[in-house]
Amino acid sequence: MFEEIVIPTPRLDFPALAAGEGPVVVCWHGFPDHPLSFGPLASRLVAAGRRVVVPFLRGHHPSTYDELRFADGLTLAADAAAVNEALSSEPLDVIGHDIGAGVAGRLAAGWPERVRRVITMSVPPPAALRTIFDDPAQQQRFFYLFMFQVPGVAERLLNSTLISYMWRTWSPGLEVPQYVHDMYADPALRANALKLYRANFDRSLHDPELAELGKISERPAQIPMLVLAGAQDGCITPDKYDAATGLAPGSRVEIVADAGHFLQLDRPDEVAALALDWLR
């Protein structure tokens, strides 16, 4: 259903998948994932009269493999702001999954004029993550965050076996789509994915020109958000949303029954219904 497009911006020409006509919804994917995973959700949004645009994260498409000098979350949020501005002079609706949830949250905090409505999926917004590492069990589930910091080891272990384990653990019963395996078969893509995680600890991967915005982007956004989580998510368990602070008044947390981390694939009907209600 998707067509491939390129979104020219002053920051980068972003390859993207797009479908439908009508008010635009911009969707940002996560790890280890591909824009195509938004397909089932996109088909339902398109049927409801929306145009869905799903850009590839910087460094996650062959045309941008060499464009990931900085890999911090603020860089990705600045990219999202540029995409929104290129697509419309008006604020746009944004949905972010996993890493894309951080993109959406920081975009709403740092560039609120570019955003109309926000939905995050499977990762709490940045300002709600402050205490997540206090839980030893959650640290275990985040083993890959730490493993990815080890040169050589990370490059060797980020392979199809690990990706299959992540998907199987994070969304029980869900098979890894072949397009994900194909995407991560490329060593350049895997190196860029590792950069995103190493930027959590390596300040040399942060864009110094965005440093001042960093004081804003981690604060609670003033735009209400719909925060979605899967009841069976094996990456970030639903109890981590119980005390979700850092959300603007009017925000809502919804736990989707019988869904795992990839809830847009696990339960596309339920997620589409929640999304369409929120975006109205």
PDB file of C-alpha atoms in Angstrom:
ATOM      1  CA  MET A   1       0.000   0.000   0.000  1.00  0.00           C
ATOM      2  CA  PHE A   2       2.944   2.325   0.565  1.00  0.00           C
ATOM      3  CA  GLU A   3       4.751   4.404  -2.031  1.00  0.00           C
ATOM      4  CA  GLU A   4       8.346   5.460  -1.511  1.00  0.00           C
ATOM      5  CA  ILE A   5       8.908   9.205  -1.304  1.00  0.00           C
ATOM      6  CA  VAL A   6      11.708  11.575  -0.323  1.00  0.00           C
ATOM      7  CA  ILE A   7      11.089  14.514   1.991  1.00  0.00           C
ATOM      8  CA  PRO A   8      13.645  17.281   1.301  1.00  0.00           C
ATOM      9  CA  THR A   9      14.581  19.318   4.373  1.00  0.00           C
ATOM     10  CA  PRO A  10      17.494  21.636   5.187  1.00  0.00           C
ATOM     11  CA  ARG A  11      18.806  18.940   7.554  1.00  0.00           C
ATOM     12  CA  LEU A  12      18.568  15.906   5.279  1.00  0.00           C
ATOM     13  CA  ASP A  13      16.536  14.432   2.431  1.00  0.00           C
ATOM     14  CA  PHE A  14      14.492  11.820   4.308  1.00  0.00           C
ATOM     15  CA  PRO A  15      13.358   8.668   2.517  1.00  0.00           C
ATOM     16  CA  ALA A  16       9.900   7.653   3.678  1.00  0.00           C
ATOM     17  CA  LEU A  17       6.927   5.425   2.993  1.00  0.00           C
ATOM     18  CA  ALA A  18       3.600   7.151   2.402  1.00  0.00           C
ATOM     19  CA  ALA A  19      -0.017   6.225   1.736  1.00  0.00           C
ATOM     20  CA  GLY A  20      -3.434   7.834   1.567  1.00  0.00           C
ATOM     21  CA  GLU A  21      -4.834  11.315   1.228  1.00  0.00           C
ATOM     22  CA  GLY A  22      -6.022  13.772   3.835  1.00  0.00           C
ATOM     23  CA  PRO A  23      -4.610  15.260   7.038  1.00  0.00           C
ATOM     24  CA  VAL A  24      -1.072  13.986   7.583  1.00  0.00           C
ATOM     25  CA  VAL A  25       0.015  11.652  10.369  1.00  0.00           C
ATOM     26  CA  VAL A  26       3.799  11.262  10.657  1.00  0.00           C
ATOM     27  CA  CYS A  27       4.943   7.960  12.194  1.00  0.00           C
ATOM     28  CA  TRP A  28       8.451   7.219  13.515  1.00  0.00           C
ATOM     29  CA  HIS A  29       9.725   3.662  13.892  1.00  0.00           C
ATOM     30  CA  GLY A  30      12.022   2.143  16.508  1.00  0.00           C
ATOM     31  CA  PHE A  31      14.509  -0.698  17.008  1.00  0.00           C
ATOM     32  CA  PRO A  32      14.912  -3.341  15.760  1.00  0.00           C
ATOM     33  CA  ASP A  33      12.246  -2.382  13.292  1.00  0.00           C
ATOM     34  CA  HIS A  34      11.329  -0.958   9.894  1.00  0.00           C
ATOM     35  CA  PRO A  35       8.755   1.612   8.710  1.00  0.00           C
ATOM     36  CA  LEU A  36       6.773  -1.228   7.126  1.00  0.00           C
ATOM     37  CA  SER A  37       5.678  -2.346  10.593  1.00  0.00           C
ATOM     38  CA  PHE A  38       3.295   0.615  10.560  1.00  0.00           C
ATOM     39  CA  GLY A  39       1.515  -0.961   7.554  1.00  0.00           C
ATOM     40  CA  PRO A  40      -1.484  -2.525   9.370  1.00  0.00           C
ATOM     41  CA  LEU A  41      -2.056   0.635  11.414  1.00  0.00           C
ATOM     42  CA  ALA A  42      -1.510   2.853   8.367  1.00  0.00           C
ATOM     43  CA  SER A  43      -4.104   0.951   6.321  1.00  0.00           C
ATOM     44  CA  ARG A  44      -6.711   1.651   8.991  1.00  0.00           C
ATOM     45  CA  LEU A  45      -5.762   5.331   9.272  1.00  0.00           C
ATOM     46  CA  VAL A  46      -5.867   5.675   5.490  1.00  0.00           C
ATOM     47  CA  ALA A  47      -9.326   4.072   5.417  1.00  0.00           C
ATOM     48  CA  ALA A  48     -10.398   6.764   7.890  1.00  0.00           C
ATOM     49  CA  GLY A  49      -9.237   9.531   5.548  1.00  0.00           C
ATOM     50  CA  ARG A  50      -5.698  10.217   6.720  1.00  0.00           C
ATOM     51  CA  ARG A  51      -2.380  10.403   4.868  1.00  0.00           C
ATOM     52  CA  VAL A  52       0.301   8.414   6.663  1.00  0.00           C
ATOM     53  CA  VAL A  53       3.991   9.257   6.218  1.00  0.00           C
ATOM     54  CA  VAL A  54       6.607   6.973   7.796  1.00  0.00           C
ATOM     55  CA  PRO A  55      10.178   8.280   7.448  1.00  0.00           C
ATOM     56  CA  PHE A  56      13.226   6.115   7.953  1.00  0.00           C
ATOM     57  CA  LEU A  57      15.216   7.237  10.980  1.00  0.00           C
ATOM     58  CA  ARG A  58      18.419   9.029   9.997  1.00  0.00           C
ATOM     59  CA  GLY A  59      21.038   6.433   9.118  1.00  0.00           C
ATOM     60  CA  HIS A  60      18.471   3.665   8.625  1.00  0.00           C
ATOM     61  CA  HIS A  61      18.155   3.789   4.834  1.00  0.00           C
ATOM     62  CA  PRO A  62      20.966   3.178   2.330  1.00  0.00           C
ATOM     63  CA  SER A  63      20.713   6.774   1.114  1.00  0.00           C
ATOM     64  CA  THR A  64      21.408   8.102   4.631  1.00  0.00           C
ATOM     65  CA  TYR A  65      23.869   5.522   5.995  1.00  0.00           C
ATOM     66  CA  ASP A  66      26.649   8.116   5.928  1.00  0.00           C
ATOM     67  CA  GLU A  67      24.558  10.878   7.546  1.00  0.00           C
ATOM     68  CA  LEU A  68      24.602   9.780  11.202  1.00  0.00           C
ATOM     69  CA  ARG A  69      27.446  11.862  12.595  1.00  0.00           C
ATOM     70  CA  PHE A  70      25.331  12.645  15.674  1.00  0.00           C
ATOM     71  CA  ALA A  71      22.986   9.977  16.996  1.00  0.00           C
ATOM     72  CA  ASP A  72      21.408  11.418  20.148  1.00  0.00           C
ATOM     73  CA  GLY A  73      17.670  11.612  20.698  1.00  0.00           C
ATOM     74  CA  LEU A  74      17.632  15.362  20.228  1.00  0.00           C
ATOM     75  CA  THR A  75      19.162  15.006  16.760  1.00  0.00           C
ATOM     76  CA  LEU A  76      16.338  12.649  15.806  1.00  0.00           C
ATOM     77  CA  ALA A  77      13.743  15.041  17.249  1.00  0.00           C
ATOM     78  CA  ALA A  78      15.238  17.941  15.268  1.00  0.00           C
ATOM     79  CA  ASP A  79      14.918  15.737  12.199  1.00  0.00           C
ATOM     80  CA  ALA A  80      11.245  15.184  13.007  1.00  0.00           C
ATOM     81  CA  ALA A  81      10.675  18.921  13.376  1.00  0.00           C
ATOM     82  CA  ALA A  82      12.260  19.476   9.964  1.00  0.00           C
ATOM     83  CA  VAL A  83      10.087  16.766   8.403  1.00  0.00           C
ATOM     84  CA  ASN A  84       6.913  18.281   9.849  1.00  0.00           C
ATOM     85  CA  GLU A  85       7.887  21.715   8.584  1.00  0.00           C
ATOM     86  CA  ALA A  86       8.629  20.326   5.118  1.00  0.00           C
ATOM     87  CA  LEU A  87       5.292  18.519   4.935  1.00  0.00           C
ATOM     88  CA  SER A  88       3.047  21.322   6.153  1.00  0.00           C
ATOM     89  CA  SER A  89       3.004  24.895   7.404  1.00  0.00           C
ATOM     90  CA  GLU A  90       0.482  23.710   9.998  1.00  0.00           C
ATOM     91  CA  PRO A  91       1.169  21.507  13.065  1.00  0.00           C
ATOM     92  CA  LEU A  92       0.937  17.784  12.306  1.00  0.00           C
ATOM     93  CA  ASP A  93      -0.158  14.693  14.186  1.00  0.00           C
ATOM     94  CA  VAL A  94       2.732  12.434  15.219  1.00  0.00           C
ATOM     95  CA  ILE A  95       2.907   8.789  16.296  1.00  0.00           C
ATOM     96  CA  GLY A  96       6.147   7.314  17.612  1.00  0.00           C
ATOM     97  CA  HIS A  97       6.960   3.710  18.484  1.00  0.00           C
ATOM     98  CA  ASP A  98       9.925   2.612  20.638  1.00  0.00           C
ATOM     99  CA  ILE A  99      12.818   4.957  19.691  1.00  0.00           C
ATOM    100  CA  GLY A 100      10.182   6.837  17.715  1.00  0.00           C
ATOM    101  CA  ALA A 101       8.297   7.434  20.970  1.00  0.00           C
ATOM    102  CA  GLY A 102      11.313   9.356  22.239  1.00  0.00           C
ATOM    103  CA  VAL A 103      11.391  11.259  18.957  1.00  0.00           C
ATOM    104  CA  ALA A 104       7.717  12.218  19.346  1.00  0.00           C
ATOM    105  CA  GLY A 105       8.117  13.191  23.012  1.00  0.00           C
ATOM    106  CA  ARG A 106      11.158  15.401  22.414  1.00  0.00           C
ATOM    107  CA  LEU A 107       9.550  16.927  19.333  1.00  0.00           C
ATOM    108  CA  ALA A 108       6.497  17.892  21.385  1.00  0.00           C
ATOM    109  CA  ALA A 109       8.675  19.388  24.128  1.00  0.00           C
ATOM    110  CA  GLY A 110      11.175  21.224  21.924  1.00  0.00           C
ATOM    111  CA  TRP A 111       9.073  22.185  18.909  1.00  0.00           C
ATOM    112  CA  PRO A 112       5.460  22.340  20.130  1.00  0.00           C
ATOM    113  CA  GLU A 113       4.517  24.656  17.277  1.00  0.00           C
ATOM    114  CA  ARG A 114       5.154  21.755  14.862  1.00  0.00           C
ATOM    115  CA  VAL A 115       2.830  19.286  16.611  1.00  0.00           C
ATOM    116  CA  ARG A 116      -0.950  19.003  16.848  1.00  0.00           C
ATOM    117  CA  ARG A 117      -1.607  15.666  18.568  1.00  0.00           C
ATOM    118  CA  VAL A 118       0.924  13.124  19.857  1.00  0.00           C
ATOM    119  CA  ILE A 119       0.767   9.366  20.406  1.00  0.00           C
ATOM    120  CA  THR A 120       3.669   7.375  21.849  1.00  0.00           C
ATOM    121  CA  MET A 121       3.827   3.590  21.873  1.00  0.00           C
ATOM    122  CA  SER A 122       5.831   1.065  23.906  1.00  0.00           C
ATOM    123  CA  VAL A 123       8.241   3.538  25.554  1.00  0.00           C
ATOM    124  CA  PRO A 124       7.157   6.195  28.070  1.00  0.00           C
ATOM    125  CA  PRO A 125       7.890   9.801  27.054  1.00  0.00           C
ATOM    126  CA  PRO A 126      11.394  11.047  28.012  1.00  0.00           C
ATOM    127  CA  ALA A 127      10.244  12.989  31.073  1.00  0.00           C
ATOM    128  CA  ALA A 128       8.498   9.858  32.408  1.00  0.00           C
ATOM    129  CA  LEU A 129      11.621   7.685  32.235  1.00  0.00           C
ATOM    130  CA  ARG A 130      13.538   9.195  35.126  1.00  0.00           C
ATOM    131  CA  THR A 131      13.152   6.275  37.546  1.00  0.00           C
ATOM    132  CA  ILE A 132      12.917   3.351  35.129  1.00  0.00           C
ATOM    133  CA  PHE A 133      16.485   2.221  35.857  1.00  0.00           C
ATOM    134  CA  ASP A 134      15.748   1.970  39.588  1.00  0.00           C
ATOM    135  CA  ASP A 135      14.210  -1.462  39.012  1.00  0.00           C
ATOM    136  CA  PRO A 136      16.796  -4.305  38.772  1.00  0.00           C
ATOM    137  CA  ALA A 137      14.347  -6.442  36.788  1.00  0.00           C
ATOM    138  CA  GLN A 138      14.010  -3.671  34.213  1.00  0.00           C
ATOM    139  CA  GLN A 139      17.804  -3.382  34.065  1.00  0.00           C
ATOM    140  CA  GLN A 140      17.882  -7.060  33.115  1.00  0.00           C
ATOM    141  CA  ARG A 141      15.341  -6.500  30.367  1.00  0.00           C
ATOM    142  CA  PHE A 142      17.556  -3.651  29.142  1.00  0.00           C
ATOM    143  CA  PHE A 143      20.620  -5.923  28.894  1.00  0.00           C
ATOM    144  CA  TYR A 144      21.108  -4.932  25.269  1.00  0.00           C
ATOM    145  CA  LEU A 145      21.522  -1.246  26.168  1.00  0.00           C
ATOM    146  CA  PHE A 146      24.675  -2.134  28.072  1.00  0.00           C
ATOM    147  CA  MET A 147      25.873  -4.879  25.735  1.00  0.00           C
ATOM    148  CA  PHE A 148      25.740  -2.435  22.824  1.00  0.00           C
ATOM    149  CA  GLN A 149      28.364  -0.264  24.544  1.00  0.00           C
ATOM    150  CA  VAL A 150      31.057  -2.963  24.223  1.00  0.00           C
ATOM    151  CA  PRO A 151      33.067  -2.587  20.991  1.00  0.00           C
ATOM    152  CA  GLY A 152      33.420  -5.794  19.061  1.00  0.00           C
ATOM    153  CA  VAL A 153      30.983  -7.718  21.232  1.00  0.00           C
ATOM    154  CA  ALA A 154      28.026  -5.592  20.136  1.00  0.00           C
ATOM    155  CA  GLU A 155      28.935  -5.806  16.458  1.00  0.00           C
ATOM    156  CA  ARG A 156      29.224  -9.584  16.708  1.00  0.00           C
ATOM    157  CA  LEU A 157      26.011 -10.185  18.649  1.00  0.00           C
ATOM    158  CA  LEU A 158      23.651  -7.777  16.884  1.00  0.00           C
ATOM    159  CA  ASN A 159      22.491 -10.381  14.392  1.00  0.00           C
ATOM    160  CA  SER A 160      19.352 -12.187  13.289  1.00  0.00           C
ATOM    161  CA  THR A 161      19.461 -14.504  16.327  1.00  0.00           C
ATOM    162  CA  LEU A 162      19.423 -11.588  18.768  1.00  0.00           C
ATOM    163  CA  ILE A 163      16.737  -9.765  16.794  1.00  0.00           C
ATOM    164  CA  SER A 164      14.565 -12.892  16.782  1.00  0.00           C
ATOM    165  CA  TYR A 165      15.063 -13.245  20.542  1.00  0.00           C
ATOM    166  CA  MET A 166      14.061  -9.601  21.103  1.00  0.00           C
ATOM    167  CA  TRP A 167      10.900  -9.866  19.045  1.00  0.00           C
ATOM    168  CA  ARG A 168       9.936 -13.216  20.609  1.00  0.00           C
ATOM    169  CA  THR A 169      10.533 -11.863  24.121  1.00  0.00           C
ATOM    170  CA  TRP A 170       9.047  -8.431  23.607  1.00  0.00           C
ATOM    171  CA  SER A 171       5.921  -9.552  21.703  1.00  0.00           C
ATOM    172  CA  PRO A 172       5.232 -13.207  22.599  1.00  0.00           C
ATOM    173  CA  GLY A 173       3.971 -15.151  19.609  1.00  0.00           C
ATOM    174  CA  LEU A 174       4.934 -12.526  17.038  1.00  0.00           C
ATOM    175  CA  GLU A 175       7.360 -13.605  14.311  1.00  0.00           C
ATOM    176  CA  VAL A 176      10.008 -11.200  13.047  1.00  0.00           C
ATOM    177  CA  PRO A 177       8.970  -9.951   9.601  1.00  0.00           C
ATOM    178  CA  GLN A 178      11.449 -10.777   6.859  1.00  0.00           C
ATOM    179  CA  TYR A 179      11.784  -7.096   6.009  1.00  0.00           C
ATOM    180  CA  VAL A 180      13.296  -6.517   9.468  1.00  0.00           C
ATOM    181  CA  HIS A 181      15.816  -9.311   8.982  1.00  0.00           C
ATOM    182  CA  ASP A 182      16.660  -7.929   5.544  1.00  0.00           C
ATOM    183  CA  MET A 183      17.143  -4.418   6.909  1.00  0.00           C
ATOM    184  CA  TYR A 184      19.466  -5.489   9.721  1.00  0.00           C
ATOM    185  CA  ALA A 185      21.473  -7.809   7.484  1.00  0.00           C
ATOM    186  CA  ASP A 186      23.404  -4.738   6.329  1.00  0.00           C
ATOM    187  CA  PRO A 187      26.497  -4.058   8.507  1.00  0.00           C
ATOM    188  CA  ALA A 188      26.216  -0.301   7.885  1.00  0.00           C
ATOM    189  CA  LEU A 189      22.673  -0.298   9.247  1.00  0.00           C
ATOM    190  CA  ARG A 190      23.695  -2.313  12.306  1.00  0.00           C
ATOM    191  CA  ALA A 191      26.561   0.089  12.992  1.00  0.00           C
ATOM    192  CA  ASN A 192      24.143   3.021  12.910  1.00  0.00           C
ATOM    193  CA  ALA A 193      21.669   1.269  15.185  1.00  0.00           C
ATOM    194  CA  LEU A 194      24.474   0.759  17.707  1.00  0.00           C
ATOM    195  CA  LYS A 195      25.328   4.455  17.448  1.00  0.00           C
ATOM    196  CA  LEU A 196      21.850   5.385  18.639  1.00  0.00           C
ATOM    197  CA  TYR A 197      22.390   3.367  21.809  1.00  0.00           C
ATOM    198  CA  ARG A 198      25.981   4.465  22.333  1.00  0.00           C
ATOM    199  CA  ALA A 199      24.806   8.074  22.177  1.00  0.00           C
ATOM    200  CA  ASN A 200      23.057   7.437  25.510  1.00  0.00           C
ATOM    201  CA  PHE A 201      26.504   7.420  27.130  1.00  0.00           C
ATOM    202  CA  ASP A 202      28.889   8.990  24.591  1.00  0.00           C
ATOM    203  CA  ARG A 203      28.557  12.782  24.500  1.00  0.00           C
ATOM    204  CA  SER A 204      30.711  12.982  21.367  1.00  0.00           C
ATOM    205  CA  LEU A 205      27.679  11.620  19.509  1.00  0.00           C
ATOM    206  CA  HIS A 206      25.554  14.609  20.624  1.00  0.00           C
ATOM    207  CA  ASP A 207      25.158  17.593  18.324  1.00  0.00           C
ATOM    208  CA  PRO A 208      26.625  20.593  20.218  1.00  0.00           C
ATOM    209  CA  GLU A 209      24.455  22.980  18.204  1.00  0.00           C
ATOM    210  CA  LEU A 210      21.374  21.445  19.823  1.00  0.00           C
ATOM    211  CA  ALA A 211      22.742  21.475  23.374  1.00  0.00           C
ATOM    212  CA  GLU A 212      20.592  24.394  24.551  1.00  0.00           C
ATOM    213  CA  LEU A 213      17.459  22.665  23.325  1.00  0.00           C
ATOM    214  CA  GLY A 214      18.433  19.703  25.464  1.00  0.00           C
ATOM    215  CA  LYS A 215      17.388  21.717  28.518  1.00  0.00           C
ATOM    216  CA  ILE A 216      13.853  21.762  27.112  1.00  0.00           C
ATOM    217  CA  SER A 217      13.476  18.461  25.292  1.00  0.00           C
ATOM    218  CA  GLU A 218      13.746  16.293  28.430  1.00  0.00           C
ATOM    219  CA  ARG A 219      11.145  18.298  30.312  1.00  0.00           C
ATOM    220  CA  PRO A 220       7.453  17.428  30.218  1.00  0.00           C
ATOM    221  CA  ALA A 221       5.878  18.498  26.939  1.00  0.00           C
ATOM    222  CA  GLN A 222       2.977  20.912  27.248  1.00  0.00           C
ATOM    223  CA  ILE A 223       1.020  19.022  24.582  1.00  0.00           C
ATOM    224  CA  PRO A 224      -1.263  16.223  25.857  1.00  0.00           C
ATOM    225  CA  MET A 225      -0.168  12.747  24.760  1.00  0.00           C
ATOM    226  CA  LEU A 226      -1.853   9.418  24.334  1.00  0.00           C
ATOM    227  CA  VAL A 227       0.637   6.898  25.742  1.00  0.00           C
ATOM    228  CA  LEU A 228       0.056   3.307  24.616  1.00  0.00           C
ATOM    229  CA  ALA A 229       1.663   0.174  26.042  1.00  0.00           C
ATOM    230  CA  GLY A 230       1.122  -3.530  25.468  1.00  0.00           C
ATOM    231  CA  ALA A 231      -0.115  -5.581  28.413  1.00  0.00           C
ATOM    232  CA  GLN A 232       2.354  -8.346  27.471  1.00  0.00           C
ATOM    233  CA  ASP A 233       5.314  -6.143  26.568  1.00  0.00           C
ATOM    234  CA  GLY A 234       8.483  -7.999  27.546  1.00  0.00           C
ATOM    235  CA  CYS A 235      10.758  -5.001  27.011  1.00  0.00           C
ATOM    236  CA  ILE A 236       9.117  -2.347  29.204  1.00  0.00           C
ATOM    237  CA  THR A 237       6.405  -3.911  31.312  1.00  0.00           C
ATOM    238  CA  PRO A 238       3.077  -2.108  31.771  1.00  0.00           C
ATOM    239  CA  ASP A 239       3.681  -1.421  35.468  1.00  0.00           C
ATOM    240  CA  LYS A 240       6.334   1.090  34.372  1.00  0.00           C
ATOM    241  CA  TYR A 241       3.493   3.326  33.192  1.00  0.00           C
ATOM    242  CA  ASP A 242       1.628   3.297  36.513  1.00  0.00           C
ATOM    243  CA  ALA A 243       3.415   6.389  37.797  1.00  0.00           C
ATOM    244  CA  ALA A 244       3.962   8.033  34.404  1.00  0.00           C
ATOM    245  CA  THR A 245       4.861  11.561  35.365  1.00  0.00           C
ATOM    246  CA  GLY A 246       5.960  14.251  32.991  1.00  0.00           C
ATOM    247  CA  LEU A 247       2.709  14.260  31.035  1.00  0.00           C
ATOM    248  CA  ALA A 248       0.705  17.372  30.235  1.00  0.00           C
ATOM    249  CA  PRO A 249      -2.807  17.737  31.646  1.00  0.00           C
ATOM    250  CA  GLY A 250      -5.250  15.887  29.427  1.00  0.00           C
ATOM    251  CA  SER A 251      -2.799  13.097  28.645  1.00  0.00           C
ATOM    252  CA  ARG A 252      -3.890   9.485  28.909  1.00  0.00           C
ATOM    253  CA  VAL A 253      -2.160   6.137  29.369  1.00  0.00           C
ATOM    254  CA  GLU A 254      -3.817   3.098  27.794  1.00  0.00           C
ATOM    255  CA  ILE A 255      -2.631  -0.487  28.270  1.00  0.00           C
ATOM    256  CA  VAL A 256      -3.653  -2.540  25.231  1.00  0.00           C
ATOM    257  CA  ALA A 257      -4.776  -6.048  26.184  1.00  0.00           C
ATOM    258  CA  ASP A 258      -3.158  -9.060  24.491  1.00  0.00           C
ATOM    259  CA  ALA A 259      -0.490  -6.851  22.902  1.00  0.00           C
ATOM    260  CA  GLY A 260       3.256  -6.911  23.280  1.00  0.00           C
ATOM    261  CA  HIS A 261       5.928  -4.373  22.432  1.00  0.00           C
ATOM    262  CA  PHE A 262       4.987  -4.261  18.743  1.00  0.00           C
ATOM    263  CA  LEU A 263       1.374  -3.508  19.547  1.00  0.00           C
ATOM    264  CA  GLN A 264       0.705  -1.919  16.142  1.00  0.00           C
ATOM    265  CA  LEU A 265       1.247  -5.417  14.703  1.00  0.00           C
ATOM    266  CA  ASP A 266      -0.209  -7.396  17.611  1.00  0.00           C
ATOM    267  CA  ARG A 267      -3.494  -5.473  17.834  1.00  0.00           C
ATOM    268  CA  PRO A 268      -3.833  -3.071  14.881  1.00  0.00           C
ATOM    269  CA  ASP A 269      -7.621  -2.729  15.180  1.00  0.00           C
ATOM    270  CA  GLU A 270      -7.498  -1.702  18.818  1.00  0.00           C
ATOM    271  CA  VAL A 271      -4.526   0.612  18.311  1.00  0.00           C
ATOM    272  CA  ALA A 272      -6.156   2.238  15.269  1.00  0.00           C
ATOM    273  CA  ALA A 273      -9.385   2.841  17.179  1.00  0.00           C
ATOM    274  CA  LEU A 274      -7.505   4.471  20.061  1.00  0.00           C
ATOM    275  CA  ALA A 275      -5.375   6.519  17.670  1.00  0.00           C
ATOM    276  CA  LEU A 276      -8.266   7.766  15.563  1.00  0.00           C
ATOM    277  CA  ASP A 277     -10.262   8.739  18.647  1.00  0.00           C
ATOM    278  CA  TRP A 278      -7.263  10.681  19.995  1.00  0.00           C
ATOM    279  CA  LEU A 279      -6.434  12.351  16.693  1.00  0.00           C
ATOM    280  CA  ARG A 280     -10.007  13.574  16.297  1.00  0.00           C
TER     281      ARG A 280
END
